[in-house]
mmCIF file of C-alpha atoms in Angstrom:
data_model
loop_
_atom_site.group_PDB
_atom_site.id
_atom_site.type_symbol
_atom_site.label_atom_id
_atom_site.label_comp_id
_atom_site.label_asym_id
_atom_site.label_seq_id
_atom_site.Cartn_x
_atom_site.Cartn_y
_atom_site.Cartn_z
ATOM 1 C CA ASP A 1 13.029 -14.194 -4.261
ATOM 2 C CA THR A 2 9.866 -15.534 -5.879
ATOM 3 C CA GLY A 3 7.776 -12.584 -4.771
ATOM 4 C CA VAL A 4 4.531 -12.450 -2.823
ATOM 5 C CA SER A 5 1.855 -14.716 -4.245
ATOM 6 C CA GLN A 6 -1.849 -14.579 -3.598
ATOM 7 C CA ASP A 7 -4.532 -17.101 -4.369
ATOM 8 C CA PRO A 8 -7.043 -16.932 -5.932
ATOM 9 C CA ARG A 9 -6.630 -13.993 -8.320
ATOM 10 C CA HIS A 10 -10.378 -13.567 -8.609
ATOM 11 C CA LYS A 11 -13.283 -14.716 -6.470
ATOM 12 C CA ILE A 12 -16.956 -14.266 -7.197
ATOM 13 C CA THR A 13 -19.301 -15.234 -4.422
ATOM 14 C CA LYS A 14 -22.882 -14.744 -3.412
ATOM 15 C CA ARG A 15 -23.829 -12.552 -0.503
ATOM 16 C CA GLY A 16 -23.808 -14.493 2.734
ATOM 17 C CA GLN A 17 -21.151 -16.999 1.705
ATOM 18 C CA ASN A 18 -17.768 -17.357 3.391
ATOM 19 C CA VAL A 19 -14.525 -16.845 1.461
ATOM 20 C CA THR A 20 -10.883 -17.486 2.299
ATOM 21 C CA PHE A 21 -7.839 -16.004 0.619
ATOM 22 C CA ARG A 22 -4.251 -17.171 0.895
ATOM 23 C CA CYS A 23 -1.007 -15.220 0.833
ATOM 24 C CA ASP A 24 2.488 -16.665 0.550
ATOM 25 C CA PRO A 25 4.999 -13.965 1.481
ATOM 26 C CA ILE A 26 8.653 -13.806 0.584
ATOM 27 C CA SER A 27 10.095 -16.483 2.823
ATOM 28 C CA GLU A 28 12.600 -14.412 4.832
ATOM 29 C CA HIS A 29 10.142 -11.627 5.624
ATOM 30 C CA ASN A 30 8.948 -11.158 9.195
ATOM 31 C CA ARG A 31 6.119 -8.730 8.545
ATOM 32 C CA LEU A 32 2.928 -9.543 6.693
ATOM 33 C CA TYR A 33 0.097 -7.140 5.979
ATOM 34 C CA TRP A 34 -3.389 -7.397 4.583
ATOM 35 C CA TYR A 35 -4.866 -4.342 2.885
ATOM 36 C CA ARG A 36 -8.103 -3.675 1.040
ATOM 37 C CA GLN A 37 -8.192 -1.398 -1.990
ATOM 38 C CA THR A 38 -11.245 -0.077 -3.769
ATOM 39 C CA LEU A 39 -11.269 1.820 -7.051
ATOM 40 C CA GLY A 40 -9.592 5.188 -6.775
ATOM 41 C CA GLN A 41 -8.487 4.686 -3.183
ATOM 42 C CA GLY A 42 -5.245 3.845 -1.458
ATOM 43 C CA PRO A 43 -4.629 0.552 0.304
ATOM 44 C CA GLU A 44 -6.666 0.489 3.508
ATOM 45 C CA PHE A 45 -4.947 -1.249 6.415
ATOM 46 C CA LEU A 46 -6.731 -4.376 7.641
ATOM 47 C CA THR A 47 -4.275 -6.272 9.807
ATOM 48 C CA TYR A 48 -0.588 -6.845 10.427
ATOM 49 C CA PHE A 49 1.529 -9.794 11.558
ATOM 50 C CA GLN A 50 5.040 -9.862 12.901
ATOM 51 C CA ASN A 51 6.092 -13.474 12.476
ATOM 52 C CA GLU A 52 3.074 -15.449 13.725
ATOM 53 C CA ALA A 53 1.770 -12.756 16.076
ATOM 54 C CA GLN A 54 -1.122 -10.608 14.901
ATOM 55 C CA LEU A 55 -0.073 -7.223 16.237
ATOM 56 C CA GLU A 56 -2.918 -5.052 15.106
ATOM 57 C CA LYS A 57 -6.309 -5.238 13.494
ATOM 58 C CA SER A 58 -8.084 -2.239 12.050
ATOM 59 C CA ARG A 59 -10.898 -0.900 14.197
ATOM 60 C CA LEU A 60 -12.878 -0.518 10.986
ATOM 61 C CA LEU A 61 -12.778 -4.256 10.459
ATOM 62 C CA SER A 62 -15.866 -6.119 11.519
ATOM 63 C CA ASP A 63 -15.839 -9.406 13.390
ATOM 64 C CA ARG A 64 -16.662 -11.114 10.092
ATOM 65 C CA PHE A 65 -13.017 -10.728 9.099
ATOM 66 C CA SER A 66 -10.330 -12.947 10.560
ATOM 67 C CA ALA A 67 -6.727 -13.568 9.619
ATOM 68 C CA GLU A 68 -4.149 -16.126 10.642
ATOM 69 C CA ARG A 69 -0.491 -16.705 10.043
ATOM 70 C CA PRO A 70 0.367 -20.119 11.468
ATOM 71 C CA LYS A 71 4.067 -20.710 12.121
ATOM 72 C CA GLY A 72 4.874 -17.310 10.714
ATOM 73 C CA SER A 73 4.733 -18.467 7.119
ATOM 74 C CA PHE A 74 1.710 -18.158 4.825
ATOM 75 C CA SER A 75 -1.386 -16.266 5.893
ATOM 76 C CA THR A 76 -5.103 -16.630 5.312
ATOM 77 C CA LEU A 77 -7.816 -13.992 5.384
ATOM 78 C CA GLU A 78 -11.373 -15.220 5.886
ATOM 79 C CA ILE A 79 -14.511 -13.178 5.410
ATOM 80 C CA GLN A 80 -17.664 -14.700 6.824
ATOM 81 C CA ARG A 81 -21.186 -13.878 5.645
ATOM 82 C CA THR A 82 -19.940 -11.701 2.812
ATOM 83 C CA GLU A 83 -21.739 -8.474 1.958
ATOM 84 C CA GLN A 84 -21.741 -6.473 -1.264
ATOM 85 C CA GLY A 85 -19.655 -3.819 0.471
ATOM 86 C CA ASP A 86 -16.861 -6.356 0.845
ATOM 87 C CA SER A 87 -16.254 -6.246 -2.911
ATOM 88 C CA ALA A 88 -12.703 -4.953 -3.340
ATOM 89 C CA MET A 89 -9.139 -5.929 -4.141
ATOM 90 C CA TYR A 90 -7.487 -7.618 -1.168
ATOM 91 C CA LEU A 91 -3.748 -7.071 -1.117
ATOM 92 C CA CYS A 92 -1.091 -8.919 0.805
ATOM 93 C CA ALA A 93 2.346 -7.437 1.406
ATOM 94 C CA SER A 94 5.445 -8.599 3.231
ATOM 95 C CA GLY A 95 8.702 -7.062 4.417
ATOM 96 C CA TYR A 96 11.534 -7.252 6.892
ATOM 97 C CA LEU A 97 11.286 -5.598 10.275
ATOM 98 C CA GLY A 98 12.116 -1.947 10.614
ATOM 99 C CA ASP A 99 12.774 0.292 7.662
ATOM 100 C CA SER A 100 12.409 -2.084 4.731
ATOM 101 C CA PRO A 101 9.721 -1.335 2.139
ATOM 102 C CA LEU A 102 6.818 -3.670 1.495
ATOM 103 C CA HIS A 103 6.588 -6.117 -1.388
ATOM 104 C CA PHE A 104 3.059 -6.516 -2.678
ATOM 105 C CA GLY A 105 1.288 -9.433 -4.259
ATOM 106 C CA ASN A 106 -1.005 -8.951 -7.245
ATOM 107 C CA GLY A 107 -4.059 -9.158 -5.024
ATOM 108 C CA THR A 108 -7.301 -11.119 -4.909
ATOM 109 C CA ARG A 109 -10.262 -9.378 -6.473
ATOM 110 C CA LEU A 110 -13.462 -10.224 -4.611
ATOM 111 C CA THR A 111 -16.865 -9.634 -6.153
ATOM 112 C CA VAL A 112 -19.904 -10.228 -3.974
ATOM 113 C CA THR A 113 -23.143 -10.570 -5.942
ATOM 114 C CA ALA B 1 -0.878 6.679 15.354
ATOM 115 C CA GLN B 2 0.036 7.824 11.888
ATOM 116 C CA SER B 3 -1.950 9.305 9.044
ATOM 117 C CA VAL B 4 -1.159 10.378 5.499
ATOM 118 C CA THR B 5 -2.839 13.041 3.388
ATOM 119 C CA GLN B 6 -2.298 13.338 -0.336
ATOM 120 C CA LEU B 7 -3.603 16.726 -1.249
ATOM 121 C CA ASP B 8 -4.371 16.112 -4.923
ATOM 122 C CA SER B 9 -6.481 13.226 -6.164
ATOM 123 C CA GLN B 10 -5.625 13.861 -9.823
ATOM 124 C CA VAL B 11 -2.821 15.768 -11.511
ATOM 125 C CA PRO B 12 -2.992 16.210 -15.294
ATOM 126 C CA VAL B 13 0.193 17.513 -16.864
ATOM 127 C CA PHE B 14 1.711 17.815 -20.324
ATOM 128 C CA GLU B 15 4.681 15.721 -21.330
ATOM 129 C CA GLU B 16 8.064 17.271 -20.452
ATOM 130 C CA ALA B 17 6.483 19.587 -17.889
ATOM 131 C CA PRO B 18 7.507 19.486 -14.209
ATOM 132 C CA VAL B 19 5.229 17.934 -11.636
ATOM 133 C CA GLU B 20 4.856 17.887 -7.860
ATOM 134 C CA LEU B 21 2.670 15.420 -5.980
ATOM 135 C CA ARG B 22 2.032 16.536 -2.430
ATOM 136 C CA CYS B 23 2.059 14.400 0.692
ATOM 137 C CA ASN B 24 1.669 15.407 4.322
ATOM 138 C CA TYR B 25 1.770 13.076 7.278
ATOM 139 C CA SER B 26 1.165 13.125 10.991
ATOM 140 C CA SER B 27 2.763 10.871 13.552
ATOM 141 C CA SER B 28 3.519 10.801 17.247
ATOM 142 C CA VAL B 29 6.784 8.943 16.601
ATOM 143 C CA SER B 30 9.646 9.149 14.159
ATOM 144 C CA VAL B 31 8.790 7.785 10.740
ATOM 145 C CA TYR B 32 10.072 6.183 7.603
ATOM 146 C CA LEU B 33 8.482 7.576 4.443
ATOM 147 C CA PHE B 34 7.832 5.915 1.107
ATOM 148 C CA TRP B 35 6.379 6.591 -2.302
ATOM 149 C CA TYR B 36 4.868 3.637 -4.150
ATOM 150 C CA VAL B 37 3.674 3.597 -7.752
ATOM 151 C CA GLN B 38 0.938 1.553 -9.363
ATOM 152 C CA TYR B 39 1.006 1.464 -13.155
ATOM 153 C CA PRO B 40 -2.212 0.546 -14.974
ATOM 154 C CA ASN B 41 -3.120 -3.084 -14.376
ATOM 155 C CA GLN B 42 -0.040 -3.714 -12.244
ATOM 156 C CA GLY B 43 0.659 -4.162 -8.529
ATOM 157 C CA LEU B 44 2.148 -1.591 -6.188
ATOM 158 C CA GLN B 45 5.897 -1.205 -6.277
ATOM 159 C CA LEU B 46 8.348 0.934 -4.371
ATOM 160 C CA LEU B 47 9.433 4.165 -6.063
ATOM 161 C CA LEU B 48 11.652 5.665 -3.370
ATOM 162 C CA LYS B 49 12.103 5.847 0.390
ATOM 163 C CA TYR B 50 13.380 8.099 3.137
ATOM 164 C CA LEU B 51 14.849 6.362 6.163
ATOM 165 C CA SER B 52 17.422 8.772 7.603
ATOM 166 C CA GLY B 53 20.285 11.018 6.574
ATOM 167 C CA SER B 54 19.955 13.260 3.531
ATOM 168 C CA THR B 55 16.465 14.660 3.302
ATOM 169 C CA LEU B 56 16.468 14.488 -0.509
ATOM 170 C CA VAL B 57 16.033 11.030 -1.988
ATOM 171 C CA GLU B 58 15.921 10.001 -5.635
ATOM 172 C CA SER B 59 14.568 7.172 -7.729
ATOM 173 C CA ILE B 60 16.199 5.562 -10.742
ATOM 174 C CA ASN B 61 13.675 7.078 -13.156
ATOM 175 C CA GLY B 62 14.176 10.743 -12.261
ATOM 176 C CA PHE B 63 11.710 11.267 -9.405
ATOM 177 C CA GLU B 64 12.864 12.847 -6.173
ATOM 178 C CA ALA B 65 11.249 13.551 -2.821
ATOM 179 C CA GLU B 66 12.287 15.785 0.036
ATOM 180 C CA PHE B 67 11.575 15.066 3.675
ATOM 181 C CA ASN B 68 10.605 18.229 5.536
ATOM 182 C CA LYS B 69 10.256 17.477 9.222
ATOM 183 C CA SER B 70 9.029 20.914 10.250
ATOM 184 C CA GLN B 71 6.241 20.836 7.674
ATOM 185 C CA THR B 72 5.693 17.074 8.030
ATOM 186 C CA SER B 73 5.768 16.727 4.273
ATOM 187 C CA PHE B 74 7.302 14.370 1.737
ATOM 188 C CA HIS B 75 6.418 15.833 -1.667
ATOM 189 C CA LEU B 76 7.338 13.974 -4.851
ATOM 190 C CA ARG B 77 8.753 15.879 -7.814
ATOM 191 C CA LYS B 78 10.000 15.290 -11.320
ATOM 192 C CA PRO B 79 11.447 18.073 -13.488
ATOM 193 C CA SER B 80 10.225 16.591 -16.776
ATOM 194 C CA VAL B 81 7.576 13.881 -17.017
ATOM 195 C CA HIS B 82 7.060 11.257 -19.714
ATOM 196 C CA ILE B 83 3.916 9.600 -20.980
ATOM 197 C CA SER B 84 5.117 6.424 -19.287
ATOM 198 C CA ASP B 85 4.912 8.127 -15.870
ATOM 199 C CA THR B 86 1.119 7.946 -16.068
ATOM 200 C CA ALA B 87 0.196 5.968 -12.961
ATOM 201 C CA GLU B 88 -1.217 6.242 -9.465
ATOM 202 C CA TYR B 89 1.234 7.339 -6.801
ATOM 203 C CA PHE B 90 0.822 6.521 -3.122
ATOM 204 C CA CYS B 91 2.606 8.100 -0.189
ATOM 205 C CA ALA B 92 3.114 5.817 2.822
ATOM 206 C CA VAL B 93 4.441 6.157 6.357
ATOM 207 C CA THR B 94 5.752 3.624 8.864
ATOM 208 C CA GLY B 95 6.409 4.541 12.451
ATOM 209 C CA THR B 96 9.877 3.501 13.569
ATOM 210 C CA GLY B 97 9.849 0.762 16.170
ATOM 211 C CA GLY B 98 7.678 -1.738 14.359
ATOM 212 C CA PHE B 99 4.516 0.199 13.653
ATOM 213 C CA LYS B 100 2.187 -0.508 10.746
ATOM 214 C CA THR B 101 2.502 1.076 7.297
ATOM 215 C CA ILE B 102 -0.282 3.479 6.382
ATOM 216 C CA PHE B 103 -1.032 4.714 2.862
ATOM 217 C CA GLY B 104 -2.518 7.894 1.504
ATOM 218 C CA ALA B 105 -5.509 7.866 -0.829
ATOM 219 C CA GLY B 106 -3.287 8.224 -3.876
ATOM 220 C CA THR B 107 -2.717 10.773 -6.629
ATOM 221 C CA ARG B 108 -3.459 9.860 -10.203
ATOM 222 C CA LEU B 109 -0.837 11.396 -12.495
ATOM 223 C CA PHE B 110 -2.014 11.690 -16.075
ATOM 224 C CA VAL B 111 0.630 12.791 -18.579
ATOM 225 C CA LYS B 112 -0.730 14.178 -21.835
ATOM 226 C CA ALA B 113 1.103 14.401 -25.149
#
């Protein structure tokens, strides 16, 4: 169990640029989540995969956000045409199906200038 | 759909005093309930979980939480806190049957000497 890893740890970008984050979950885990966390708030659900299928995407998420999980392994989260309001910590978490808790990565901190 | 409400955003308390962090949830299906903790400058990690069976669950560091189905609550308690318990605590709910995990906004516990 090497844990959930996320890359990069930090990303600074200019408004209007595209960014892509990567998450490598714990290898046996079926579920993979992306959350966004801002200062003083709880993790806000963005999207959720079960194996390679994207089962749900938050209604609050604009079309600028897209996520993939090819072959049910690693996942990428892309934000197109970034805005200052996208500045946040983006968290990835993985777990088994059913009642198992989630294991979180250390997150990618995005700053949009 | 599920939702989680943490009723207190901040809880200051003196060392060795008891503490209760409140969590209420709503769901149209049966749920699994979790408390996660985030220590300063660290990632989220599981504190304890309720899946089924005994409604009182405990963690290894003295926290306990009680599932109350009639009141749809899962409050977290500790009879005597330590300085090292200073952290942000998040209540989370997962609907049984493969639903997504939703987090509350968090409660910041600040333990004073």
